[in-house]
Amino acid sequence: MRIANHHSGFTLIELVITVAIVAILASVALPLNELTVQRGKEQDLRRALREIRESIDGYKQAWDDGRIQKRVGESGYPKRLEDLVEGIEDQKTPKKEKIYFLRRLPRDPLATDSNLTAAETWGKRSYASPPDEPKEGDDVFDVFSLAPGKGINGRLYREW
């Protein structure tokens, strides 16, 4: 009479094949995860740029409407990005209450230096500077990302 000798468990070859399959699946999932993270940061960048640009336009509109004190030689755009958050005296209210254009200034989501203030994470273009060579000046006409590289869409981040 024979006694059946059954061993439960996996053979070495089964374990090697299982590990190989898991490694292949992980190598496929990792680039997909990186793409998802990049896409999220790019959406945050679009949102921040839109928010700041709309605030700059709101500031200019208030200046055009006479709500911000006009001085000779000024363009009507804010002197600094911080002015959008700190507020400007409204010339059309009796108590000179402040007009606020942003609750807080968003950081560039692609900025890597955490020691920089939110305003320092952005490149700034003055009204007097050409669009193809943006430079800082007496005012802030537009902002752009200082992050190197290209987005998923193939455009440089600084051109967004």
Backbone as a chain_set.jsonl record, in Angstrom:
{"seq": "MRIANHHSGFTLIELVITVAIVAILASVALPLNELTVQRGKEQDLRRALREIRESIDGYKQAWDDGRIQKRVGESGYPKRLEDLVEGIEDQKTPKKEKIYFLRRLPRDPLATDSNLTAAETWGKRSYASPPDEPKEGDDVFDVFSLAPGKGINGRLYREW", "coords": {"N": [[0.825, -1.156, 0.0], [0.582, 2.114, -0.906], [1.444, 5.284, 0.329], [0.167, 8.416, -0.184], [2.102, 11.132, -1.031], [1.7, 14.214, -0.74], [2.632, 17.497, -1.305], [1.931, 20.681, -0.202], [1.937, 23.969, -1.584], [4.037, 26.234, -3.502], [5.967, 25.765, -6.421], [9.369, 26.575, -7.227], [9.608, 27.562, -9.822], [6.981, 28.425, -10.36], [6.776, 30.561, -8.563], [8.761, 32.3, -9.577], [7.701, 32.908, -12.1], [5.337, 34.221, -11.317], [6.38, 36.455, -9.953], [7.674, 37.68, -12.118], [5.507, 38.371, -13.755], [4.16, 40.221, -12.094], [6.157, 42.196, -11.966], [6.226, 43.055, -14.627], [3.641, 44.146, -14.885], [3.853, 46.234, -13.013], [5.831, 47.811, -14.216], [4.452, 48.785, -16.371], [2.421, 50.237, -15.177], [3.721, 52.306, -13.769], [4.765, 54.458, -15.542], [2.252, 55.376, -16.381], [1.169, 56.315, -14.013], [2.947, 58.441, -13.488], [2.327, 60.099, -15.64], [-0.288, 60.762, -14.971], [0.129, 62.247, -12.621], [1.62, 64.404, -13.686], [-0.291, 65.478, -15.431], [-2.183, 66.373, -13.581], [-0.723, 68.407, -12.245], [-0.387, 70.155, -14.385], [-3.033, 70.88, -14.895], [-3.532, 72.299, -12.543], [-1.72, 74.377, -12.972], [-2.838, 75.671, -15.228], [-5.239, 76.549, -14.084], [-4.3, 78.286, -12.045], [-2.915, 80.227, -13.569], [-5.072, 81.28, -15.032], [-6.637, 82.34, -12.944], [-4.937, 84.339, -11.832], [-4.514, 85.968, -14.094], [-7.137, 86.826, -14.675], [-7.562, 88.347, -12.401], [-5.635, 90.354, -12.712], [-6.7, 91.561, -14.984], [-9.11, 92.451, -13.867], [-8.138, 94.346, -12.076], [-7.073, 96.215, -13.881], [-9.458, 96.971, -15.137], [-10.779, 98.205, -12.993], [-9.071, 100.353, -12.652], [-9.419, 101.665, -15.114], [-12.076, 102.403, -14.733], [-11.846, 104.379, -12.899], [-11.665, 103.771, -10.223], [-9.303, 103.25, -9.022], [-6.598, 105.217, -8.047], [-5.307, 107.34, -10.49], [-2.211, 107.95, -12.037], [0.076, 110.008, -13.823], [1.677, 108.578, -16.591], [1.389, 105.935, -15.826], [0.393, 102.545, -16.495], [-1.894, 101.311, -15.677], [-1.943, 98.788, -14.751], [-1.252, 96.42, -12.081], [1.402, 97.215, -9.745], [2.779, 95.249, -8.4], [2.389, 91.705, -7.887], [1.446, 91.125, -5.378], [-0.199, 93.255, -4.749], [-2.695, 92.589, -5.686], [-3.727, 90.935, -3.77], [-3.358, 92.305, -1.339], [-4.872, 94.556, -1.705], [-6.326, 97.665, -2.919], [-6.976, 101.117, -2.411], [-10.29, 102.163, -2.874], [-11.322, 104.65, -4.89], [-13.845, 105.567, -5.335], [-15.488, 105.159, -3.18], [-16.78, 106.589, -0.16], [-15.319, 106.182, 2.237], [-12.909, 105.314, 1.369], [-12.527, 102.533, 1.072], [-10.965, 99.321, 0.66], [-10.305, 97.573, -2.405], [-10.291, 94.243, -3.262], [-8.675, 91.793, -5.208], [-7.831, 89.2, -5.305], [-8.071, 86.388, -3.12], [-5.959, 84.93, -2.169], [-2.624, 84.594, -3.362], [-1.907, 82.297, -5.797], [0.596, 79.708, -5.881], [3.069, 78.778, -8.314], [2.401, 75.674, -9.502], [4.352, 74.032, -10.544], [6.712, 74.881, -9.555], [9.711, 74.239, -7.827], [11.21, 75.095, -5.64], [10.648, 75.498, -2.362], [11.176, 77.595, -0.678], [10.672, 79.996, -1.864], [8.491, 82.837, -2.173], [4.978, 82.985, -3.044], [4.624, 84.884, -5.093], [7.191, 85.039, -6.113], [7.492, 82.692, -7.471], [6.516, 82.966, -9.981], [7.078, 84.065, -13.353], [7.229, 87.384, -14.54], [5.707, 89.711, -16.718], [6.043, 92.912, -17.964], [3.963, 95.692, -19.029], [5.295, 97.15, -20.949], [7.046, 95.397, -22.12], [7.997, 93.181, -24.836], [5.963, 90.478, -26.211], [7.347, 88.15, -27.037], [9.727, 88.258, -25.69], [9.497, 88.364, -22.668], [9.806, 90.622, -19.932], [10.447, 91.837, -16.627], [9.146, 94.863, -15.204], [7.88, 98.137, -14.59], [5.317, 97.437, -13.907], [2.85, 94.742, -13.656], [1.83, 93.017, -16.227], [1.338, 90.52, -17.252], [1.667, 87.016, -16.349], [3.81, 84.134, -16.161], [4.891, 80.689, -16.19], [7.904, 79.693, -14.634], [8.978, 77.251, -14.856], [11.074, 74.749, -16.228], [10.989, 72.883, -19.321], [8.489, 70.967, -21.182], [4.933, 70.759, -21.624], [2.368, 68.211, -21.593], [1.064, 68.729, -23.906], [3.052, 69.527, -25.61], [3.951, 72.146, -25.697], [6.116, 74.693, -24.391], [6.263, 75.33, -20.89], [6.535, 77.989, -20.13], [5.284, 79.352, -22.156], [2.589, 79.174, -21.844]], "CA": [[0.0, 0.0, 0.0], [1.351, 3.354, -1.019], [0.92, 6.473, 1.009], [0.323, 9.576, -1.063], [2.955, 12.163, -0.454], [1.328, 15.497, -1.354], [3.194, 18.702, -0.697], [1.202, 21.879, -0.601], [2.835, 25.098, -1.768], [4.384, 26.573, -4.87], [7.318, 25.394, -6.849], [10.223, 27.724, -7.488], [9.286, 28.081, -11.158], [5.719, 29.147, -10.248], [7.067, 31.826, -7.888], [9.516, 33.148, -10.5], [6.759, 33.379, -13.117], [4.446, 35.178, -10.657], [7.14, 37.687, -9.725], [7.906, 38.293, -13.419], [4.247, 38.973, -14.194], [3.935, 41.408, -11.255], [7.135, 43.205, -12.38], [5.775, 43.598, -15.918], [2.484, 45.004, -14.612], [4.331, 47.444, -12.321], [6.563, 48.655, -15.159], [3.455, 49.415, -17.231], [1.628, 51.165, -14.368], [4.524, 53.43, -13.293], [4.671, 55.621, -16.439], [0.878, 55.856, -16.386], [1.028, 57.094, -12.785], [3.696, 59.683, -13.676], [1.541, 60.912, -16.562], [-1.432, 61.26, -14.211], [0.637, 63.294, -11.733], [1.96, 65.547, -14.532], [-1.543, 66.059, -15.916], [-2.763, 67.092, -12.449], [0.029, 69.65, -12.047], [-0.676, 71.041, -15.516], [-4.373, 71.445, -14.676], [-3.364, 73.31, -11.502], [-1.045, 75.513, -13.594], [-3.837, 76.386, -16.045], [-6.181, 77.2, -13.174], [-3.61, 79.396, -11.382], [-2.694, 81.276, -14.567], [-6.362, 81.904, -15.335], [-7.043, 83.114, -11.776], [-4.099, 85.539, -11.736], [-4.766, 86.833, -15.254], [-8.443, 87.462, -14.491], [-7.396, 89.367, -11.358], [-4.918, 91.47, -13.329], [-7.681, 92.239, -15.842], [-10.032, 93.142, -12.97], [-7.412, 95.521, -11.583], [-7.033, 97.174, -14.992], [-10.823, 97.484, -15.323], [-11.029, 99.141, -11.894], [-8.275, 101.544, -12.97], [-10.122, 102.341, -16.219], [-13.322, 102.943, -14.202], [-11.539, 105.452, -11.959], [-11.726, 103.299, -8.836], [-7.925, 103.265, -8.536], [-6.019, 106.526, -8.333], [-4.491, 107.364, -11.7], [-1.041, 108.834, -12.052], [0.619, 110.204, -15.166], [2.71, 107.63, -16.993], [1.09, 104.572, -15.4], [-0.334, 101.746, -17.481], [-3.159, 100.84, -15.117], [-1.755, 97.422, -14.265], [-0.676, 96.456, -10.732], [2.859, 97.342, -9.629], [3.274, 93.949, -7.924], [1.322, 90.708, -7.765], [0.925, 91.19, -4.018], [-1.252, 94.278, -4.699], [-3.977, 91.942, -5.966], [-4.177, 90.334, -2.511], [-3.354, 93.319, -0.279], [-5.952, 95.484, -1.997], [-6.058, 99.047, -3.302], [-8.066, 102.005, -1.978], [-11.321, 102.458, -3.87], [-11.492, 106.103, -4.952], [-15.258, 105.909, -5.512], [-16.233, 104.987, -1.93], [-16.474, 107.718, 0.721], [-14.335, 105.831, 3.268], [-11.715, 104.778, 0.683], [-12.401, 101.109, 1.371], [-10.076, 98.634, -0.273], [-10.805, 96.606, -3.387], [-9.417, 93.066, -3.299], [-8.835, 91.077, -6.472], [-7.538, 87.792, -5.024], [-8.022, 86.03, -1.699], [-4.55, 84.574, -1.951], [-1.891, 84.446, -4.613], [-1.501, 80.898, -5.957], [1.973, 79.392, -6.269], [3.228, 77.991, -9.533], [2.424, 74.28, -9.052], [5.534, 73.36, -11.061], [7.893, 75.435, -8.874], [10.302, 73.223, -6.953], [11.833, 75.709, -4.467], [9.61, 75.835, -1.387], [11.578, 78.794, 0.057], [10.207, 81.177, -2.595], [7.112, 83.256, -1.933], [4.108, 82.668, -4.188], [4.897, 85.84, -6.171], [8.509, 84.761, -6.687], [7.454, 81.477, -8.297], [6.022, 83.328, -11.31], [7.74, 85.039, -14.194], [6.333, 88.518, -14.737], [5.917, 90.51, -17.926], [5.488, 94.256, -17.834], [3.2, 96.164, -20.173], [6.219, 97.691, -21.945], [7.927, 94.375, -22.699], [7.393, 92.457, -25.963], [5.47, 89.151, -25.828], [8.302, 87.079, -27.305], [10.817, 88.406, -24.732], [8.901, 89.001, -21.493], [10.719, 91.134, -18.915], [9.824, 92.579, -15.541], [9.265, 96.309, -15.346], [7.183, 98.971, -13.613], [4.01, 96.877, -13.593], [2.669, 93.322, -13.997], [0.838, 92.899, -17.292], [1.053, 89.096, -17.426], [2.533, 86.093, -15.617], [4.081, 82.869, -16.836], [5.615, 79.732, -15.368], [9.36, 79.653, -14.795], [9.373, 75.848, -14.9], [11.647, 74.295, -17.497], [10.352, 71.712, -19.92], [7.27, 71.068, -21.983], [3.752, 70.091, -21.124], [1.892, 67.052, -22.347], [0.634, 69.232, -25.209], [4.226, 69.822, -26.425], [4.335, 73.562, -25.578], [6.916, 75.045, -23.217], [5.419, 75.858, -19.817], [6.591, 79.463, -20.072], [4.452, 79.903, -23.234], [1.157, 78.965, -21.556]], "C": [[0.89, 1.248, 0.0], [0.653, 4.485, -0.266], [1.206, 7.662, 0.09], [1.11, 10.658, -0.339], [2.686, 13.482, -1.172], [1.956, 16.635, -0.57], [2.361, 19.889, -1.147], [2.189, 23.037, -0.653], [3.123, 25.299, -3.236], [5.792, 26.089, -5.185], [8.086, 26.682, -7.135], [9.869, 28.351, -8.838], [7.978, 28.873, -11.128], [5.936, 30.512, -9.577], [7.808, 32.795, -8.807], [8.59, 33.728, -11.567], [5.82, 34.428, -12.526], [5.147, 36.509, -10.431], [7.39, 38.405, -11.049], [6.647, 38.988, -13.925], [3.954, 40.248, -13.396], [4.896, 42.528, -11.661], [6.725, 43.849, -13.705], [4.588, 44.538, -15.705], [2.907, 46.308, -13.927], [5.052, 48.374, -13.286], [5.614, 49.35, -16.138], [2.702, 50.493, -16.445], [2.419, 52.398, -13.951], [4.5, 54.627, -14.243], [3.261, 56.216, -16.488], [0.624, 56.72, -15.151], [1.753, 58.438, -12.91], [2.941, 60.638, -14.606], [0.337, 61.528, -15.843], [-1.013, 62.393, -13.278], [0.955, 64.558, -12.543], [0.696, 66.244, -15.029], [-2.218, 66.871, -14.801], [-2.058, 68.421, -12.193], [-0.253, 70.647, -13.163], [-2.073, 71.651, -15.402], [-4.314, 72.533, -13.608], [-2.689, 74.558, -12.069], [-2.028, 76.33, -14.423], [-4.79, 77.191, -15.16], [-5.538, 78.422, -12.507], [-3.362, 80.546, -12.354], [-3.99, 82.022, -14.877], [-6.798, 82.817, -14.183], [-6.242, 84.42, -11.662], [-4.396, 86.497, -12.89], [-6.119, 87.523, -15.155], [-8.365, 88.56, -13.435], [-6.661, 90.582, -11.897], [-5.871, 92.263, -14.225], [-8.703, 93.013, -15.006], [-9.414, 94.409, -12.4], [-7.405, 96.61, -12.656], [-8.413, 97.788, -15.228], [-11.17, 98.492, -14.234], [-10.263, 100.447, -12.127], [-8.955, 102.354, -14.067], [-11.403, 103.018, -15.731], [-13.092, 104.065, -13.19], [-11.608, 105.052, -10.504], [-10.344, 103.244, -8.196], [-7.318, 104.592, -8.969], [-5.074, 106.448, -9.526], [-3.353, 108.365, -11.537], [-0.511, 108.887, -13.477], [1.722, 109.172, -15.422], [2.469, 106.197, -16.561], [0.253, 103.856, -16.451], [-1.707, 101.308, -16.985], [-3.093, 99.406, -14.645], [-1.079, 97.466, -12.901], [0.854, 96.542, -10.753], [3.488, 96.0, -9.255], [2.099, 92.976, -7.856], [0.668, 90.769, -6.385], [-0.193, 92.23, -3.882], [-2.633, 93.677, -4.943], [-4.577, 91.346, -4.701], [-4.318, 91.389, -1.414], [-4.437, 94.364, -0.479], [-5.464, 96.897, -2.273], [-7.247, 99.89, -2.853], [-9.0, 102.317, -3.14], [-11.62, 103.95, -3.826], [-12.96, 106.512, -5.053], [-16.095, 105.665, -4.256], [-15.832, 106.105, -0.979], [-15.383, 107.409, 1.752], [-13.041, 105.273, 2.682], [-11.464, 103.32, 1.078], [-11.541, 100.444, 0.31], [-10.848, 97.709, -1.207], [-9.794, 95.463, -3.398], [-9.716, 92.282, -4.572], [-8.562, 89.585, -6.342], [-7.601, 87.557, -3.522], [-6.605, 85.665, -1.293], [-3.918, 84.387, -3.316], [-1.464, 82.987, -4.75], [-0.027, 80.782, -6.333], [1.955, 78.702, -7.624], [3.33, 76.534, -9.093], [3.64, 73.507, -9.555], [6.817, 73.881, -10.428], [8.401, 74.418, -7.86], [10.899, 73.798, -5.677], [10.758, 76.172, -3.5], [9.962, 77.082, -0.573], [11.101, 80.074, -0.612], [8.792, 81.542, -2.17], [6.288, 82.922, -3.176], [4.399, 83.597, -5.363], [6.223, 85.549, -6.858], [8.525, 83.515, -7.566], [7.03, 81.77, -9.732], [6.994, 84.239, -12.036], [6.752, 86.151, -14.474], [6.715, 89.28, -16.002], [5.286, 91.874, -17.71], [4.76, 94.636, -19.121], [4.125, 96.619, -21.303], [7.079, 96.623, -22.616], [7.227, 93.611, -23.823], [6.975, 91.045, -25.557], [6.481, 88.027, -26.045], [9.532, 87.14, -26.398], [10.295, 89.092, -23.479], [9.955, 89.397, -20.463], [9.905, 91.845, -17.852], [10.047, 94.061, -15.763], [8.526, 97.023, -14.243], [5.837, 98.407, -13.189], [3.993, 95.39, -13.934], [1.505, 93.229, -14.969], [0.407, 91.445, -17.475], [2.013, 88.28, -16.568], [2.731, 84.841, -16.451], [4.87, 81.98, -15.894], [7.103, 79.802, -15.67], [9.879, 78.219, -14.903], [9.981, 75.49, -16.255], [10.824, 73.141, -18.068], [9.071, 72.04, -20.658], [6.141, 70.326, -21.295], [3.401, 68.889, -21.985], [1.501, 67.468, -23.758], [1.811, 69.623, -26.113], [4.69, 71.274, -26.362], [5.163, 73.78, -24.317], [5.992, 75.64, -22.155], [5.41, 77.379, -19.799], [5.747, 80.115, -21.161], [2.956, 79.771, -22.958], [0.487, 80.265, -21.23]], "O": [[1.812, 1.389, 0.804], [-0.574, 4.593, -0.25], [2.337, 7.875, -0.348], [0.815, 11.033, 0.796], [3.391, 13.82, -2.123], [1.83, 16.724, 0.651], [2.118, 20.072, -2.339], [3.147, 23.092, 0.118], [2.546, 24.64, -4.1], [6.667, 26.022, -4.321], [7.491, 27.751, -7.267], [9.842, 29.576, -8.956], [7.871, 29.895, -11.805], [5.338, 31.506, -9.988], [7.51, 33.989, -8.811], [8.686, 34.909, -11.898], [5.536, 35.43, -13.182], [4.576, 37.569, -10.688], [7.323, 39.633, -11.095], [6.727, 40.089, -14.47], [3.54, 41.252, -13.976], [4.498, 43.693, -11.698], [6.867, 45.06, -13.877], [4.546, 45.619, -16.292], [2.367, 47.37, -14.235], [4.908, 49.593, -13.194], [5.953, 50.404, -16.676], [2.381, 51.547, -16.993], [1.822, 53.463, -13.791], [4.234, 55.739, -13.787], [3.104, 57.43, -16.621], [-0.059, 57.741, -15.236], [1.225, 59.464, -12.481], [2.925, 61.848, -14.378], [-0.009, 62.685, -16.084], [-1.723, 63.391, -13.158], [0.598, 65.661, -12.13], [0.63, 67.474, -15.042], [-2.763, 67.943, -15.062], [-2.708, 69.439, -11.953], [-0.346, 71.849, -12.915], [-2.276, 72.808, -15.769], [-4.964, 73.57, -13.741], [-3.041, 75.676, -11.693], [-2.045, 77.558, -14.328], [-5.103, 78.347, -15.444], [-6.165, 79.477, -12.416], [-3.572, 81.708, -12.007], [-3.999, 83.249, -14.974], [-7.269, 83.93, -14.413], [-6.816, 85.482, -11.422], [-4.516, 87.704, -12.68], [-6.237, 88.694, -15.517], [-9.028, 89.59, -13.56], [-7.018, 91.717, -11.58], [-5.85, 93.494, -14.223], [-9.118, 94.107, -15.39], [-10.091, 95.427, -12.258], [-7.694, 97.774, -12.378], [-8.525, 98.986, -15.49], [-11.785, 99.521, -14.514], [-10.771, 101.526, -11.824], [-9.059, 103.577, -13.97], [-11.783, 104.073, -16.239], [-14.053, 104.64, -12.68], [-11.61, 105.918, -9.629], [-10.224, 103.195, -6.971], [-7.497, 105.034, -10.104], [-4.169, 105.615, -9.573], [-3.514, 109.454, -10.986], [-0.638, 107.927, -14.238], [2.581, 108.934, -14.573], [3.264, 105.318, -16.894], [-0.497, 104.482, -17.199], [-2.582, 100.973, -17.784], [-4.095, 98.862, -14.181], [-0.4, 98.443, -12.586], [1.509, 96.016, -11.653], [4.574, 95.655, -9.721], [0.945, 93.395, -7.777], [-0.524, 90.497, -6.244], [-1.043, 92.107, -3.0], [-3.633, 94.205, -4.456], [-5.798, 91.26, -4.572], [-5.282, 91.368, -0.649], [-4.873, 94.994, 0.484], [-4.35, 97.275, -1.912], [-8.391, 99.438, -2.906], [-8.567, 102.682, -4.233], [-12.12, 104.453, -2.82], [-13.284, 107.686, -4.875], [-17.296, 105.937, -4.262], [-14.677, 106.531, -0.979], [-14.603, 108.295, 2.102], [-12.174, 104.811, 3.423], [-10.336, 102.929, 1.377], [-11.408, 100.95, -0.805], [-11.885, 97.148, -0.853], [-8.591, 95.688, -3.527], [-10.874, 92.131, -4.961], [-9.011, 88.794, -7.172], [-7.225, 88.43, -2.739], [-6.124, 86.041, -0.224], [-4.591, 84.063, -4.294], [-0.728, 82.485, -3.901], [0.524, 81.647, -7.014], [0.949, 78.116, -8.025], [4.264, 76.185, -8.372], [3.931, 72.427, -9.041], [7.899, 73.378, -10.728], [7.619, 73.812, -7.127], [11.084, 73.059, -4.71], [10.036, 77.129, -3.78], [9.11, 77.581, 0.162], [11.123, 81.136, 0.01], [7.989, 80.668, -1.845], [6.842, 82.614, -4.232], [4.42, 83.151, -6.51], [6.365, 85.787, -8.057], [9.471, 83.306, -8.326], [7.17, 80.914, -10.606], [7.652, 85.08, -11.423], [5.558, 85.893, -14.63], [7.893, 89.463, -16.307], [4.123, 91.972, -17.318], [4.918, 93.992, -20.158], [3.782, 96.49, -22.478], [7.773, 96.919, -23.589], [6.013, 93.412, -23.779], [7.572, 90.469, -24.648], [6.469, 87.045, -25.304], [10.3, 86.18, -26.34], [10.601, 90.259, -23.238], [10.868, 88.63, -20.158], [8.83, 92.382, -18.119], [11.005, 94.469, -16.419], [8.534, 96.583, -13.094], [5.271, 98.863, -12.195], [4.977, 94.842, -14.432], [0.343, 93.348, -14.581], [-0.744, 91.169, -17.811], [3.041, 88.785, -16.118], [1.929, 84.527, -17.33], [5.449, 82.455, -14.917], [7.508, 79.953, -16.823], [11.084, 78.001, -15.027], [9.462, 75.882, -17.3], [10.051, 72.506, -17.35], [8.635, 73.187, -20.749], [6.353, 69.406, -20.506], [4.067, 68.601, -22.98], [1.591, 66.674, -24.695], [1.598, 70.01, -27.262], [5.734, 71.601, -26.926], [4.937, 73.128, -23.298], [5.051, 76.365, -22.479], [4.389, 77.991, -19.488], [5.512, 81.322, -21.104], [2.141, 80.216, -23.766], [-0.714, 80.289, -20.961]]}, "num_chains": 1, "name": "protein.A"}
